[in-house]
Amino acid sequence: MNNLSLESRCWNTFFIEDVAEIVSGRDIYEKERWDGLVPYITATANNNGIGYFVANNNDTLERGCLSVNRNGSVGYCFYHPYEALYGNDTRKLRLKRNNRYVALFISLCITKQREKYGYGYKMGTGRLKRQRILLPVDASDNPDWAFMEAYMKQKEKQILKPTIERLCKQLITSDILGGGKTLYSNWKEFVFGEEFSIQSTNSGIDKNKLNQKDGVIPYITRSDLNNGMDMFVTEQSLRYKVDEGNVITIGLDTQTVFYQPTSFYTGQNIQIIRHAKLDRYNAMFLIVAIKKLVEKFSWGSYGATLTRLRKSRVYLPATDNGEIDFAFMSSFMKEVEHNILNTTLKVFKDRISINKSKMGGGKMEELPLV
């Protein structure tokens, strides 16, 4: 099937319980939670519903399910092809047709219904079972699973093709810039505040005083999600100065460290790290070292302060002259990027080739794998 369209199909309404078994999750309370590698699904609209990674196990551990938030970010529906644990603020859906592409299609259909729900009208098990969703149907008026699968494969190919082309260009650029040519470097301890400019943010706008009108300027907070960005905002009043980009931001008390390539505003208690030789590559290297540095700060007797940060020592690559080796850090991270791009590109190309073969199409248009 080629050039599939939603408009060309017949549609009908179905209860969610007609297409999926609905099961309650079970909470893992914070004091019982152990850090690990198992995704723990909570009522968040971010990170595909993953709130934490844990080492716990309980009877909600399962692979290949949908999750629906019944609290917090009510109504968002996500697909989990991996083994995951599900909290009580989610409902786990076991689809009667367990297929990745069908699951993605249905998750979008469910999420479209979220506007009618909220804190006072939660999407609990009973309401979820009787919630109607529109689905394409076959000649027998049953859900057209084959169409849903084929349509989502088509959408995936449409999305991945420009992504692959962009990755190819990035990979070529990475080669030109020196990817794959890491140099040897010595290492040395440096006093952080003697090598870098460390200042409080120019803005520091409390969120309740923020002009939250949509714009293009990132508003950076101490969150550990989305590069620290809470939202995009418009220009603020003149009392708040925008911070220039090409810097590293630190939320000391939350130990969050990110590179900001463009101008931005911030919430409170954000520190700004600047250096004339900073770029997006060596910044990624430095972030790892800075995170190690701030891990020692705590809420107790050795709290996170700007003075302590400036006096702290950080272990970094050094040149023969004993200066920080920014060139080495940039070269190293270019090689890391080069390897990631190459691997990602191969995965995407393989996925499209497999889908094309399953759909009975001809040979996929070749894209260069450099």
GROMACS .gro file of C-alpha atoms in nm:
model
  370
    1MET     CA    1   0.000   0.000   0.000
    2ASN     CA    2   0.135   0.342  -0.098
    3ASN     CA    3   0.035   0.697  -0.003
    4LEU     CA    4  -0.208   0.586   0.264
    5SER     CA    5  -0.437   0.861   0.394
    6LEU     CA    6  -0.670   0.881   0.693
    7GLU     CA    7  -0.935   1.055   0.483
    8SER     CA    8  -0.971   0.756   0.251
    9ARG     CA    9  -1.079   0.521   0.532
   10CYS     CA   10  -1.412   0.444   0.694
   11TRP     CA   11  -1.411   0.504   1.071
   12ASN     CA   12  -1.619   0.388   1.366
   13THR     CA   13  -1.621   0.434   1.741
   14PHE     CA   14  -1.498   0.168   1.985
   15PHE     CA   15  -1.473   0.154   2.361
   16ILE     CA   16  -1.111   0.134   2.475
   17GLU     CA   17  -1.198  -0.192   2.653
   18ASP     CA   18  -1.289  -0.334   2.308
   19VAL     CA   19  -0.925  -0.309   2.199
   20ALA     CA   20  -0.728  -0.342   2.523
   21GLU     CA   21  -0.729  -0.497   2.869
   22ILE     CA   22  -0.691  -0.222   3.131
   23VAL     CA   23  -0.486  -0.291   3.445
   24SER     CA   24  -0.405  -0.064   3.742
   25GLY     CA   25  -0.046   0.015   3.829
   26ARG     CA   26   0.109  -0.008   4.176
   27ASP     CA   27   0.313   0.267   4.341
   28ILE     CA   28   0.673   0.232   4.452
   29TYR     CA   29   0.705   0.494   4.725
   30GLU     CA   30   1.014   0.712   4.734
   31LYS     CA   31   1.157   0.559   5.053
   32GLU     CA   32   1.127   0.212   4.895
   33ARG     CA   33   1.271   0.314   4.557
   34TRP     CA   34   1.618   0.192   4.456
   35ASP     CA   35   1.814   0.346   4.170
   36GLY     CA   36   1.847   0.108   3.875
   37LEU     CA   37   1.779   0.058   3.506
   38VAL     CA   38   1.408  -0.036   3.497
   39PRO     CA   39   1.178   0.245   3.371
   40TYR     CA   40   0.912   0.339   3.627
   41ILE     CA   41   0.606   0.491   3.456
   42THR     CA   42   0.437   0.778   3.640
   43ALA     CA   43   0.187   1.054   3.566
   44THR     CA   44   0.423   1.276   3.369
   45ALA     CA   45   0.387   1.411   3.017
   46ASN     CA   46   0.766   1.406   2.968
   47ASN     CA   47   1.017   1.134   2.873
   48ASN     CA   48   0.756   0.893   2.736
   49GLY     CA   49   0.595   0.879   3.081
   50ILE     CA   50   0.915   0.763   3.257
   51GLY     CA   51   0.947   0.928   3.597
   52TYR     CA   52   1.243   0.731   3.734
   53PHE     CA   53   1.475   0.440   3.665
   54VAL     CA   54   1.463   0.187   3.948
   55ALA     CA   55   1.596  -0.154   4.053
   56ASN     CA   56   1.264  -0.258   4.209
   57ASN     CA   57   1.036  -0.529   4.079
   58ASN     CA   58   0.666  -0.596   4.131
   59ASP     CA   59   0.369  -0.748   3.956
   60THR     CA   60   0.335  -0.453   3.716
   61LEU     CA   61   0.661  -0.532   3.531
   62GLU     CA   62   0.570  -0.594   3.167
   63ARG     CA   63   0.690  -0.526   2.812
   64GLY     CA   64   0.497  -0.388   2.514
   65CYS     CA   65   0.211  -0.207   2.690
   66LEU     CA   66   0.053   0.134   2.661
   67SER     CA   67   0.026   0.358   2.966
   68VAL     CA   68  -0.239   0.624   3.029
   69ASN     CA   69  -0.196   0.894   3.296
   70ARG     CA   70  -0.498   0.917   3.526
   71ASN     CA   71  -0.353   1.193   3.745
   72GLY     CA   72  -0.113   1.484   3.697
   73SER     CA   73  -0.071   1.500   3.318
   74VAL     CA   74  -0.411   1.339   3.270
   75GLY     CA   75  -0.483   1.148   2.952
   76TYR     CA   76  -0.137   1.128   2.793
   77CYS     CA   77  -0.085   0.785   2.643
   78PHE     CA   78   0.258   0.631   2.572
   79TYR     CA   79   0.389   0.307   2.425
   80HIS     CA   80   0.656   0.109   2.611
   81PRO     CA   81   0.831  -0.157   2.397
   82TYR     CA   82   1.067  -0.225   2.691
   83GLU     CA   83   1.002  -0.388   3.029
   84ALA     CA   84   0.869  -0.124   3.266
   85LEU     CA   85   0.699  -0.082   3.603
   86TYR     CA   86   0.374   0.115   3.630
   87GLY     CA   87   0.272   0.344   3.917
   88ASN     CA   88  -0.081   0.376   4.056
   89ASP     CA   89  -0.134   0.708   3.876
   90THR     CA   90  -0.117   0.523   3.544
   91ARG     CA   91  -0.328   0.258   3.380
   92LYS     CA   92  -0.153  -0.017   3.185
   93LEU     CA   93  -0.318  -0.122   2.857
   94ARG     CA   94  -0.253  -0.463   2.706
   95LEU     CA   95  -0.361  -0.429   2.345
   96LYS     CA   96  -0.548  -0.719   2.187
   97ARG     CA   97  -0.333  -0.665   1.878
   98ASN     CA   98   0.015  -0.629   2.030
   99ASN     CA   99   0.211  -0.459   1.756
  100ARG     CA  100   0.443  -0.160   1.785
  101TYR     CA  101   0.284   0.035   1.501
  102VAL     CA  102  -0.074  -0.040   1.604
  103ALA     CA  103   0.018   0.064   1.960
  104LEU     CA  104   0.156   0.398   1.839
  105PHE     CA  105  -0.158   0.462   1.632
  106ILE     CA  106  -0.394   0.387   1.922
  107SER     CA  107  -0.187   0.589   2.170
  108LEU     CA  108  -0.247   0.898   1.955
  109CYS     CA  109  -0.621   0.824   1.936
  110ILE     CA  110  -0.641   0.797   2.317
  111THR     CA  111  -0.433   1.109   2.384
  112LYS     CA  112  -0.670   1.312   2.162
  113GLN     CA  113  -0.944   1.249   2.422
  114ARG     CA  114  -0.748   1.399   2.712
  115GLU     CA  115  -0.901   1.749   2.698
  116LYS     CA  116  -1.225   1.637   2.865
  117TYR     CA  117  -1.039   1.508   3.173
  118GLY     CA  118  -0.863   1.684   3.460
  119TYR     CA  119  -0.797   1.679   3.836
  120GLY     CA  120  -1.169   1.689   3.910
  121TYR     CA  121  -1.255   1.435   3.642
  122LYS     CA  122  -0.979   1.176   3.632
  123MET     CA  123  -0.931   0.911   3.368
  124GLY     CA  124  -0.975   0.618   3.606
  125THR     CA  125  -1.026   0.255   3.509
  126GLY     CA  126  -1.406   0.277   3.478
  127ARG     CA  127  -1.406   0.589   3.262
  128LEU     CA  128  -1.114   0.460   3.058
  129LYS     CA  129  -1.299   0.137   2.975
  130ARG     CA  130  -1.602   0.327   2.845
  131GLN     CA  131  -1.410   0.603   2.670
  132ARG     CA  132  -1.485   0.594   2.299
  133ILE     CA  133  -1.213   0.636   2.038
  134LEU     CA  134  -1.240   0.660   1.660
  135LEU     CA  135  -1.056   0.390   1.466
  136PRO     CA  136  -1.039   0.297   1.096
  137VAL     CA  137  -1.243  -0.013   1.014
  138ASP     CA  138  -1.225  -0.292   0.757
  139ALA     CA  139  -1.505  -0.430   0.538
  140SER     CA  140  -1.648  -0.620   0.837
  141ASP     CA  141  -1.657  -0.304   1.050
  142ASN     CA  142  -1.380  -0.435   1.275
  143PRO     CA  143  -1.071  -0.229   1.367
  144ASP     CA  144  -0.846  -0.227   1.060
  145TRP     CA  145  -0.523  -0.339   1.228
  146ALA     CA  146  -0.344  -0.386   0.896
  147PHE     CA  147  -0.415  -0.028   0.789
  148MET     CA  148  -0.305   0.114   1.125
  149GLU     CA  149   0.024  -0.075   1.102
  150ALA     CA  150   0.089   0.021   0.741
  151TYR     CA  151  -0.002   0.385   0.801
  152MET     CA  152   0.235   0.423   1.096
  153LYS     CA  153   0.516   0.253   0.901
  154GLN     CA  154   0.457   0.505   0.624
  155LYS     CA  155   0.471   0.794   0.873
  156GLU     CA  156   0.789   0.654   1.025
  157LYS     CA  157   0.954   0.639   0.684
  158GLN     CA  158   0.847   0.996   0.606
  159ILE     CA  159   0.994   1.115   0.936
  160LEU     CA  160   1.312   0.912   0.923
  161LYS     CA  161   1.414   0.994   0.566
  162PRO     CA  162   1.490   1.366   0.628
  163THR     CA  163   1.641   1.269   0.963
  164ILE     CA  164   1.878   1.027   0.789
  165GLU     CA  165   1.973   1.295   0.536
  166ARG     CA  166   2.043   1.538   0.820
  167LEU     CA  167   2.251   1.278   1.004
  168CYS     CA  168   2.452   1.216   0.689
  169LYS     CA  169   2.529   1.586   0.660
  170GLN     CA  170   2.624   1.606   1.030
  171LEU     CA  171   2.846   1.303   0.992
  172ILE     CA  172   3.027   1.453   0.693
  173THR     CA  173   3.069   1.781   0.885
  174SER     CA  174   3.199   1.585   1.185
  175ASP     CA  175   3.460   1.419   0.961
  176ILE     CA  176   3.570   1.756   0.827
  177LEU     CA  177   3.594   1.903   1.181
  178GLY     CA  178   3.810   1.616   1.299
  179GLY     CA  179   3.583   1.336   1.418
  180GLY     CA  180   3.774   1.015   1.474
  181LYS     CA  181   4.108   1.192   1.533
  182THR     CA  182   4.134   1.206   1.912
  183LEU     CA  183   4.469   1.326   2.044
  184TYR     CA  184   4.648   1.220   2.361
  185SER     CA  185   4.637   1.466   2.651
  186ASN     CA  186   4.776   1.494   3.004
  187TRP     CA  187   4.546   1.556   3.299
  188LYS     CA  188   4.572   1.809   3.580
  189GLU     CA  189   4.376   1.957   3.870
  190PHE     CA  190   4.248   2.312   3.822
  191VAL     CA  191   4.079   2.553   4.064
  192PHE     CA  192   3.743   2.598   3.897
  193GLY     CA  193   3.693   2.968   3.976
  194GLU     CA  194   4.046   3.059   3.861
  195GLU     CA  195   3.992   2.911   3.515
  196PHE     CA  196   3.627   2.996   3.445
  197SER     CA  197   3.403   3.297   3.495
  198ILE     CA  198   3.129   3.185   3.738
  199GLN     CA  199   2.852   3.437   3.795
  200SER     CA  200   2.490   3.438   3.899
  201THR     CA  201   2.235   3.470   3.620
  202ASN     CA  202   2.145   3.815   3.484
  203SER     CA  203   1.773   3.742   3.507
  204GLY     CA  204   1.670   3.504   3.787
  205ILE     CA  205   1.297   3.551   3.725
  206ASP     CA  206   1.062   3.379   3.969
  207LYS     CA  207   0.808   3.184   3.766
  208ASN     CA  208   0.508   3.362   3.917
  209LYS     CA  209   0.655   3.694   3.794
  210LEU     CA  210   0.736   3.559   3.448
  211ASN     CA  211   0.559   3.690   3.138
  212GLN     CA  212   0.466   3.346   3.005
  213LYS     CA  213   0.347   3.465   2.665
  214ASP     CA  214   0.474   3.224   2.397
  215GLY     CA  215   0.803   3.323   2.238
  216VAL     CA  216   1.136   3.184   2.123
  217ILE     CA  217   1.359   3.249   2.427
  218PRO     CA  218   1.425   2.946   2.652
  219TYR     CA  219   1.339   2.982   3.023
  220ILE     CA  220   1.597   2.773   3.211
  221THR     CA  221   1.526   2.635   3.560
  222ARG     CA  222   1.687   2.387   3.798
  223SER     CA  223   1.495   2.099   3.641
  224ASP     CA  224   1.695   1.797   3.523
  225LEU     CA  225   1.467   1.758   3.216
  226ASN     CA  226   1.479   1.908   2.865
  227ASN     CA  227   1.823   2.067   2.905
  228GLY     CA  228   1.685   2.255   3.207
  229MET     CA  229   1.427   2.433   2.990
  230ASP     CA  230   1.080   2.483   3.135
  231MET     CA  231   0.924   2.669   2.840
  232PHE     CA  232   0.983   2.922   2.560
  233VAL     CA  233   0.889   3.280   2.652
  234THR     CA  234   0.876   3.623   2.496
  235GLU     CA  235   1.108   3.914   2.591
  236GLN     CA  236   1.067   4.012   2.956
  237SER     CA  237   1.061   4.356   3.119
  238LEU     CA  238   1.379   4.562   3.107
  239ARG     CA  239   1.459   4.485   3.474
  240TYR     CA  240   1.552   4.131   3.365
  241LYS     CA  241   1.853   4.106   3.135
  242VAL     CA  242   1.876   3.812   2.897
  243ASP     CA  243   2.181   3.587   2.937
  244GLU     CA  244   2.393   3.533   2.625
  245GLY     CA  245   2.437   3.178   2.494
  246ASN     CA  246   2.745   2.955   2.454
  247VAL     CA  247   2.762   2.903   2.831
  248ILE     CA  248   2.708   2.626   3.086
  249THR     CA  249   2.428   2.665   3.342
  250ILE     CA  250   2.444   2.508   3.688
  251GLY     CA  251   2.164   2.458   3.938
  252LEU     CA  252   2.386   2.401   4.241
  253ASP     CA  253   2.126   2.273   4.486
  254THR     CA  254   1.975   2.036   4.230
  255GLN     CA  255   2.312   1.943   4.073
  256THR     CA  256   2.182   2.011   3.721
  257VAL     CA  257   2.436   2.110   3.455
  258PHE     CA  258   2.357   2.195   3.091
  259TYR     CA  259   2.505   2.372   2.787
  260GLN     CA  260   2.299   2.663   2.653
  261PRO     CA  261   2.380   2.746   2.289
  262THR     CA  262   2.144   3.046   2.259
  263SER     CA  263   2.032   3.345   2.466
  264PHE     CA  264   1.799   3.259   2.755
  265TYR     CA  265   1.627   3.369   3.074
  266THR     CA  266   1.649   3.169   3.396
  267GLY     CA  267   1.467   3.099   3.715
  268GLN     CA  268   1.635   3.166   4.047
  269ASN     CA  269   1.960   3.019   4.182
  270ILE     CA  270   2.119   2.946   3.844
  271GLN     CA  271   2.494   3.000   3.799
  272ILE     CA  272   2.651   3.079   3.461
  273ILE     CA  273   2.991   2.935   3.352
  274ARG     CA  274   3.178   3.122   3.079
  275HIS     CA  275   3.511   3.083   2.901
  276ALA     CA  276   3.647   3.239   2.580
  277LYS     CA  277   3.739   2.894   2.441
  278LEU     CA  278   3.408   2.726   2.522
  279ASP     CA  279   3.218   2.560   2.236
  280ARG     CA  280   2.939   2.304   2.221
  281TYR     CA  281   3.186   2.013   2.198
  282ASN     CA  282   3.418   2.087   2.487
  283ALA     CA  283   3.114   2.202   2.689
  284MET     CA  284   2.976   1.848   2.670
  285PHE     CA  285   3.307   1.718   2.805
  286LEU     CA  286   3.316   1.978   3.081
  287ILE     CA  287   2.959   1.903   3.190
  288VAL     CA  288   3.061   1.550   3.293
  289ALA     CA  289   3.348   1.687   3.502
  290ILE     CA  290   3.130   1.960   3.657
  291LYS     CA  291   2.861   1.710   3.755
  292LYS     CA  292   3.127   1.510   3.939
  293LEU     CA  293   3.233   1.834   4.107
  294VAL     CA  294   2.887   1.932   4.236
  295GLU     CA  295   2.798   1.580   4.354
  296LYS     CA  296   2.986   1.652   4.678
  297PHE     CA  297   2.753   1.942   4.761
  298SER     CA  298   2.456   1.857   4.982
  299TRP     CA  299   2.173   2.014   5.177
  300GLY     CA  300   2.368   1.964   5.500
  301SER     CA  301   2.682   2.117   5.642
  302TYR     CA  302   2.854   2.128   5.303
  303GLY     CA  303   2.582   2.305   5.108
  304ALA     CA  304   2.599   2.425   4.749
  305THR     CA  305   2.727   2.783   4.738
  306LEU     CA  306   2.887   2.995   4.467
  307THR     CA  307   3.196   3.051   4.684
  308ARG     CA  308   3.250   2.678   4.735
  309LEU     CA  309   3.203   2.613   4.365
  310ARG     CA  310   3.469   2.869   4.275
  311LYS     CA  311   3.718   2.718   4.520
  312SER     CA  312   3.654   2.360   4.413
  313ARG     CA  313   3.909   2.168   4.210
  314VAL     CA  314   3.825   1.993   3.884
  315TYR     CA  315   4.034   1.732   3.702
  316LEU     CA  316   4.069   1.814   3.330
  317PRO     CA  317   4.295   1.743   3.029
  318ALA     CA  318   4.596   1.975   3.015
  319THR     CA  319   4.836   2.092   2.746
  320ASP     CA  320   5.215   2.067   2.775
  321ASN     CA  321   5.207   2.426   2.905
  322GLY     CA  322   4.978   2.322   3.192
  323GLU     CA  323   4.669   2.498   3.057
  324ILE     CA  324   4.326   2.341   3.008
  325ASP     CA  325   4.332   2.146   2.681
  326PHE     CA  326   4.011   2.274   2.517
  327ALA     CA  327   4.124   2.142   2.176
  328PHE     CA  328   4.152   1.787   2.310
  329MET     CA  329   3.809   1.802   2.474
  330SER     CA  330   3.651   1.929   2.152
  331SER     CA  331   3.824   1.661   1.943
  332PHE     CA  332   3.724   1.386   2.184
  333MET     CA  333   3.354   1.487   2.183
  334LYS     CA  334   3.355   1.520   1.803
  335GLU     CA  335   3.467   1.158   1.787
  336VAL     CA  336   3.191   1.057   2.030
  337GLU     CA  337   2.937   1.241   1.814
  338HIS     CA  338   3.079   1.079   1.501
  339ASN     CA  339   3.037   0.729   1.648
  340ILE     CA  340   2.683   0.800   1.772
  341LEU     CA  341   2.576   0.946   1.438
  342ASN     CA  342   2.717   0.649   1.249
  343THR     CA  343   2.540   0.400   1.474
  344THR     CA  344   2.211   0.592   1.471
  345LEU     CA  345   2.219   0.631   1.095
  346LYS     CA  346   2.267   0.257   1.047
  347VAL     CA  347   1.977   0.176   1.283
  348PHE     CA  348   1.742   0.414   1.100
  349LYS     CA  349   1.841   0.286   0.758
  350ASP     CA  350   1.797  -0.075   0.869
  351ARG     CA  351   1.453   0.002   1.013
  352ILE     CA  352   1.330   0.163   0.693
  353SER     CA  353   1.472  -0.122   0.482
  354ILE     CA  354   1.295  -0.382   0.697
  355ASN     CA  355   0.964  -0.195   0.684
  356LYS     CA  356   0.992  -0.150   0.308
  357SER     CA  357   1.053  -0.522   0.265
  358LYS     CA  358   0.758  -0.619   0.486
  359MET     CA  359   0.526  -0.385   0.294
  360GLY     CA  360   0.627  -0.543  -0.036
  361GLY     CA  361   0.787  -0.232  -0.179
  362GLY     CA  362   1.079  -0.206  -0.411
  363LYS     CA  363   1.434  -0.121  -0.325
  364MET     CA  364   1.471   0.175  -0.094
  365GLU     CA  365   1.641   0.484  -0.231
  366GLU     CA  366   2.004   0.463  -0.119
  367LEU     CA  367   2.143   0.727   0.115
  368PRO     CA  368   2.516   0.753   0.176
  369LEU     CA  369   2.646   0.582   0.491
  370VAL     CA  370   2.975   0.753   0.561
   0.00000   0.00000   0.00000
